[in-house]
Tab-separated table of C-alpha atoms in Angstrom:
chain	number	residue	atom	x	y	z
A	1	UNK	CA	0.000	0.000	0.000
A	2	UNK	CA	1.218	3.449	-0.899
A	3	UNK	CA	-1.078	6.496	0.753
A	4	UNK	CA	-1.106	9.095	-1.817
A	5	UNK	CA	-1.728	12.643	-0.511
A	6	UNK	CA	-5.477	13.986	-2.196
A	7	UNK	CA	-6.300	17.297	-2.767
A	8	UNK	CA	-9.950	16.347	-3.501
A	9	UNK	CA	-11.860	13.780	-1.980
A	10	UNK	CA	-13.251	12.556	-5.022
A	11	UNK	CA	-15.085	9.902	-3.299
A	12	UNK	CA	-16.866	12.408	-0.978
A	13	UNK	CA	-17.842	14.715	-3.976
A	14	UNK	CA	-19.584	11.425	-6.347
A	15	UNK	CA	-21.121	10.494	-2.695
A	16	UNK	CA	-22.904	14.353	-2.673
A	17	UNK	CA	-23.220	14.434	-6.232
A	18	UNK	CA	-25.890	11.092	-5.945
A	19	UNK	CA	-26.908	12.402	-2.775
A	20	UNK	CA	-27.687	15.229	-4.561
A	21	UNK	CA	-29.301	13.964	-7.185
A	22	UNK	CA	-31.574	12.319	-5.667
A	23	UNK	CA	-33.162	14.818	-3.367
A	24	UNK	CA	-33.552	16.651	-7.342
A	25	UNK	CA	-35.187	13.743	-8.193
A	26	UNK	CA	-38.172	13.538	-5.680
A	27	UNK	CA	-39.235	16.879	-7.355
A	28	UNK	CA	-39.800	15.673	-10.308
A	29	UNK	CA	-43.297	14.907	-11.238
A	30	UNK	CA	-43.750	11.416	-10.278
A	31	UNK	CA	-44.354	10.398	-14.000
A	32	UNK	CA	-41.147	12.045	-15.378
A	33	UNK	CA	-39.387	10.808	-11.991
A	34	UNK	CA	-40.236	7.589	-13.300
A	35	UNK	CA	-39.642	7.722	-16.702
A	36	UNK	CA	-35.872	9.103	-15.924
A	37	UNK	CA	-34.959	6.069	-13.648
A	38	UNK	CA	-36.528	3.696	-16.840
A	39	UNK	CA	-34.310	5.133	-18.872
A	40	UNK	CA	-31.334	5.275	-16.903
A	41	UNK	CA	-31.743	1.758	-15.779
A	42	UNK	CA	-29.699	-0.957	-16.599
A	43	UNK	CA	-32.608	-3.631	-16.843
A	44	UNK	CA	-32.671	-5.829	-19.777
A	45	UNK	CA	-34.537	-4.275	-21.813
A	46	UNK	CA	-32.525	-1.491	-22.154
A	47	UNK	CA	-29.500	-3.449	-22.777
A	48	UNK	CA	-31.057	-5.868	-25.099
A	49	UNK	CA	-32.022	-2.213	-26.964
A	50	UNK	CA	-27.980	-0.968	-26.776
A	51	UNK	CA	-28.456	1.206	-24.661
A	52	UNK	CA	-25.295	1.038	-23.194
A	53	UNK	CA	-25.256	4.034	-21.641
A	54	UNK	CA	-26.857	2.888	-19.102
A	55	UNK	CA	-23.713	1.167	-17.604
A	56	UNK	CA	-22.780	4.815	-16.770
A	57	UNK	CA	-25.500	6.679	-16.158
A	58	UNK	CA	-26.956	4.303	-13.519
A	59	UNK	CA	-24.138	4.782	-11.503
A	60	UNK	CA	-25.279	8.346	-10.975
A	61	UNK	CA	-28.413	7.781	-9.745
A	62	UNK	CA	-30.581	6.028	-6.674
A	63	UNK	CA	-33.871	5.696	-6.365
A	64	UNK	CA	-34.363	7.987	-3.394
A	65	UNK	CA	-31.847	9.687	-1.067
A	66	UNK	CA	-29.723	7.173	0.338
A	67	UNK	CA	-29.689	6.357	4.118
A	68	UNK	CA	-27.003	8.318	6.134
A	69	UNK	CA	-25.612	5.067	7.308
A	70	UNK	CA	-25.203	3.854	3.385
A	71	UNK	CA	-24.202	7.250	2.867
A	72	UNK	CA	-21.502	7.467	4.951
A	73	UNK	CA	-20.272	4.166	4.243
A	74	UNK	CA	-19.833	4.540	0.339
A	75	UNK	CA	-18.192	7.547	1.399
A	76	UNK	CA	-15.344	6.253	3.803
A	77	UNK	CA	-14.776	2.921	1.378
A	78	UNK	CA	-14.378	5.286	-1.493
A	79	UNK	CA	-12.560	7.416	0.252
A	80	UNK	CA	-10.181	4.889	2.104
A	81	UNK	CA	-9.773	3.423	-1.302
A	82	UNK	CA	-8.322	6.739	-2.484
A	83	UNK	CA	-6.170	7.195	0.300
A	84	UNK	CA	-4.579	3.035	-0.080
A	85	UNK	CA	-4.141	3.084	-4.197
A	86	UNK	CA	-5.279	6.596	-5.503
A	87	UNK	CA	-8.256	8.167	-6.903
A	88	UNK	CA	-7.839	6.705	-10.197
A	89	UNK	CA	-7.356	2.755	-9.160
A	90	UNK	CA	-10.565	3.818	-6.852
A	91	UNK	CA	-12.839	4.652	-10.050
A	92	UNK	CA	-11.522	1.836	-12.425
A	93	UNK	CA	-12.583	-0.748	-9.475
A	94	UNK	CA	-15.801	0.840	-8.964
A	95	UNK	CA	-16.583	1.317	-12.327
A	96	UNK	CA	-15.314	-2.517	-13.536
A	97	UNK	CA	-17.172	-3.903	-10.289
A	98	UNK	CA	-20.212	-2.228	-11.626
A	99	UNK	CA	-20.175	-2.775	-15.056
A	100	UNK	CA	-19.228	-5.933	-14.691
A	101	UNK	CA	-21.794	-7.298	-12.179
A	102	UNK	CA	-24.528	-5.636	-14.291
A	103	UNK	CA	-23.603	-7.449	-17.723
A	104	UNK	CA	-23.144	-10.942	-15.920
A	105	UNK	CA	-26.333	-10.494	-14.493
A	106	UNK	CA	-28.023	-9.218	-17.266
A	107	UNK	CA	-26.310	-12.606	-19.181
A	108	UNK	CA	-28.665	-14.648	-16.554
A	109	UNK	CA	-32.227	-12.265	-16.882
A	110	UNK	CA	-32.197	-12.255	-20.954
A	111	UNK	CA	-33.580	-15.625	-20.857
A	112	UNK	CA	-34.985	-16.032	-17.717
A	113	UNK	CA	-36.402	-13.072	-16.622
A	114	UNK	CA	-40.066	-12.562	-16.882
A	115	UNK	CA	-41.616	-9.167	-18.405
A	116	UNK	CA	-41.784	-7.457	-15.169
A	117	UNK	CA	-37.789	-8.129	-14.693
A	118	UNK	CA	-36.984	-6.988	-17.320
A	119	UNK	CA	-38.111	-3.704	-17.209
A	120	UNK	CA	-37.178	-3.031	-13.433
A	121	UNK	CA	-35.495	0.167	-12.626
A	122	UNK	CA	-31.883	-0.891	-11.795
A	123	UNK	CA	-29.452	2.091	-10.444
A	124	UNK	CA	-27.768	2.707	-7.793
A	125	UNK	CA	-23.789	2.055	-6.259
A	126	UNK	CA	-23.877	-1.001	-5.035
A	127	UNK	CA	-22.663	-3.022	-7.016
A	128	UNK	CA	-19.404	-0.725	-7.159
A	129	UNK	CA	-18.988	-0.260	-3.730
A	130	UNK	CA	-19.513	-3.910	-3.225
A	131	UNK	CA	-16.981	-4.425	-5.629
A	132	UNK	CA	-14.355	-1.821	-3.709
A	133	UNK	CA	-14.963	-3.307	-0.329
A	134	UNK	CA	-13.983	-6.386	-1.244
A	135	UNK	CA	-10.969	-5.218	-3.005
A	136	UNK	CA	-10.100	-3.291	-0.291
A	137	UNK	CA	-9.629	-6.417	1.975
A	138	UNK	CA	-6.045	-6.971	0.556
A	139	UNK	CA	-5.098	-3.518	2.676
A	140	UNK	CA	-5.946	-5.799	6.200
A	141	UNK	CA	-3.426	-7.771	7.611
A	142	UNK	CA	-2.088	-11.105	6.454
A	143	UNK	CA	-3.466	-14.342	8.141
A	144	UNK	CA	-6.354	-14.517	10.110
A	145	UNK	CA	-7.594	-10.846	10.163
A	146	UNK	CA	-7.988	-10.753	6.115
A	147	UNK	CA	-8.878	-14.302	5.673
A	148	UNK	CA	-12.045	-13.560	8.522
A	149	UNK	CA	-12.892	-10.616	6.669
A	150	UNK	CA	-13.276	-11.962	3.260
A	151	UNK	CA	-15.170	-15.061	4.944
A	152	UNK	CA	-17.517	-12.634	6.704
A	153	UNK	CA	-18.241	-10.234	3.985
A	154	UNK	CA	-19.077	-13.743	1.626
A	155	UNK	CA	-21.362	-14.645	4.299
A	156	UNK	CA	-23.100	-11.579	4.672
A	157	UNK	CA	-23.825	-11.268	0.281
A	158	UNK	CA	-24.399	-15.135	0.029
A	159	UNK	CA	-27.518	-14.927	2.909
A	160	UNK	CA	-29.683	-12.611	0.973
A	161	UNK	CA	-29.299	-14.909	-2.425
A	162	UNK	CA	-30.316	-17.723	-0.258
A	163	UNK	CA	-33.625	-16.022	1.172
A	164	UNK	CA	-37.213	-17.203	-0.482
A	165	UNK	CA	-37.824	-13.209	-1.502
A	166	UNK	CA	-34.279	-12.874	-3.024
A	167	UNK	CA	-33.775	-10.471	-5.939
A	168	UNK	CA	-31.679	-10.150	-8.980
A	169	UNK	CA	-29.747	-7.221	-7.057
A	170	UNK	CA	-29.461	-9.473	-4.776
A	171	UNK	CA	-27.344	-11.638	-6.859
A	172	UNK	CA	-25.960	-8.862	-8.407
A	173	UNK	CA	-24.057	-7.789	-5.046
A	174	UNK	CA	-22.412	-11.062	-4.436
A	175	UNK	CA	-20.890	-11.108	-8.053
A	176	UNK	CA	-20.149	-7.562	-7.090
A	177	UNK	CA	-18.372	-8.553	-4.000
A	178	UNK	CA	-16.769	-11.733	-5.327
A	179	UNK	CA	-15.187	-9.091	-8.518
A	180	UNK	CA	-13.563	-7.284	-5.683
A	181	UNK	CA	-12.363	-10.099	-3.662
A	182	UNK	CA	-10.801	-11.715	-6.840
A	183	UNK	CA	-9.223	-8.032	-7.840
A	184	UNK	CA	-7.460	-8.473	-3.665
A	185	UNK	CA	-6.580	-11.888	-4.418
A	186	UNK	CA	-4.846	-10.719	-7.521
A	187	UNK	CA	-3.144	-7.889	-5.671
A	188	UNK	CA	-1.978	-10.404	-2.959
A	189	UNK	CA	-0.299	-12.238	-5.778
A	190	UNK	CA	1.379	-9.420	-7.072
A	191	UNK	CA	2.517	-8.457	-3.693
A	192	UNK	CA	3.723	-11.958	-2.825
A	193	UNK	CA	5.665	-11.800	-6.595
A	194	UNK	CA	7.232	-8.221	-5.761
A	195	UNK	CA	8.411	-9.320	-2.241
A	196	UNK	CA	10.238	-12.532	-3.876
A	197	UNK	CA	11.582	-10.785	-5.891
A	198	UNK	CA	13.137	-7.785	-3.295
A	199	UNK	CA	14.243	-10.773	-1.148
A	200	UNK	CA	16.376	-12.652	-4.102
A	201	UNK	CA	18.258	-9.008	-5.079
A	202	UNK	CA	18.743	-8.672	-1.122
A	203	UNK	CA	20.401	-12.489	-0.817
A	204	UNK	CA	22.175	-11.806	-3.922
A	205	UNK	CA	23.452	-8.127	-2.701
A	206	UNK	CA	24.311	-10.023	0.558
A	207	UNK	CA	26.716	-12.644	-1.348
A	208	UNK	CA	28.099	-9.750	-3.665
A	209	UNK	CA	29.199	-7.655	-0.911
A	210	UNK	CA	32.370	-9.255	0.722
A	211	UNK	CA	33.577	-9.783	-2.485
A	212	UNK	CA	33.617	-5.810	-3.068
A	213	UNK	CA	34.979	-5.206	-0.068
């Protein structure tokens, strides 16, 4: 991990920006309200349609205001993510996590999704900050405390899926989640690979040196 100094919390300002947007929203005129989150949704109809878009634009928008729990915590992961690998590495997981969990769920409603389904309103963050937090996981410490962690947030996406009222967002957050936790594995890889690597130029440094001397 190297903490970059920010100058702007970007995390903070897309966390107001959807905040927001939202509270813009609920004066709309319920029809046009409506009709906005239709089209901005990334159901399957509007992806069967190529209206890809979508994949964008329903990451800037919620249904209604979000809860200042949720609120707060999209805006300390975000903004923790920042401060471990940088604004940028922040918005290409989100975004990925997001995109990506959409489009493999949508690969599952095209066929099985009745009418109603497939014309849901679907926006919203969570799949991105699903997708973050379990990315973010690779920051904890080695061994028990990161292993528990990755266990426990599993546990916690897998029990909704399981429920008899389950949703497709539902599903949708544990492929969110289990994008981020393979995007930590990956970056315990590398980190395991760079730290081999420092250790062999050490031992050979180490043999080199009393013949310098």
């Amino acid at each position: 991990m190297n903490p970059l100094p920010l100058t702007v919390p970007l995390g903070a300002v897309y966390a107001g920006g959807v905040q927001l947007g939202a509270y813009a929203l609920e004066r709309l005129e319920p029809g046009a309200r409506e009709r906005l989150l239709r089209t901005c949704s990334t159901n399957a109809d509007n992806l069967e349609a190529g209206r890809w878009e979508t994949l964008a634009l329903s990451a800037l928008l919620v249904e209604e205001p979000m809860p200042l729990p949720y609120a707060l915590l999209l805006t300390a992961v975000l903004g923790y993510a920042e401060y471990a690998y940088g604004a940028w590495w922040t918005a290409a997981a989100f975004l990925f996590g997001h995109t990506a969990a959409t489009l493999l769920v949508y690969g599952v409603l095209r066929r099985a999704a009745g009418p109603r389904t497939r014309r849901a309103v679907d926006v919203g963050t969570s799949y991105g900050l699903n997708t973050v937090l379990g990315a973010l996981t690779s920051t904890l410490p080695r061994g028990p405390v990161r292993t528990a962690a990755r266990v426990g947030l599993l546990a916690l996406a897998v029990r909704p899926v399981l429920r008899r009222g389950r949703t497709f967002t539902d599903a949708g957050h544990l492929v969110a989640l289990g994008l981020g936790l393979g995007l930590s594995l990956a970056a315990d890889c590398l980190s395991r690979e760079g730290s081999t690597k420092i250790m062999g130029m050490t031992r050979v440094t180490q043999r080199m040196s009393p013949l310098s001397a």
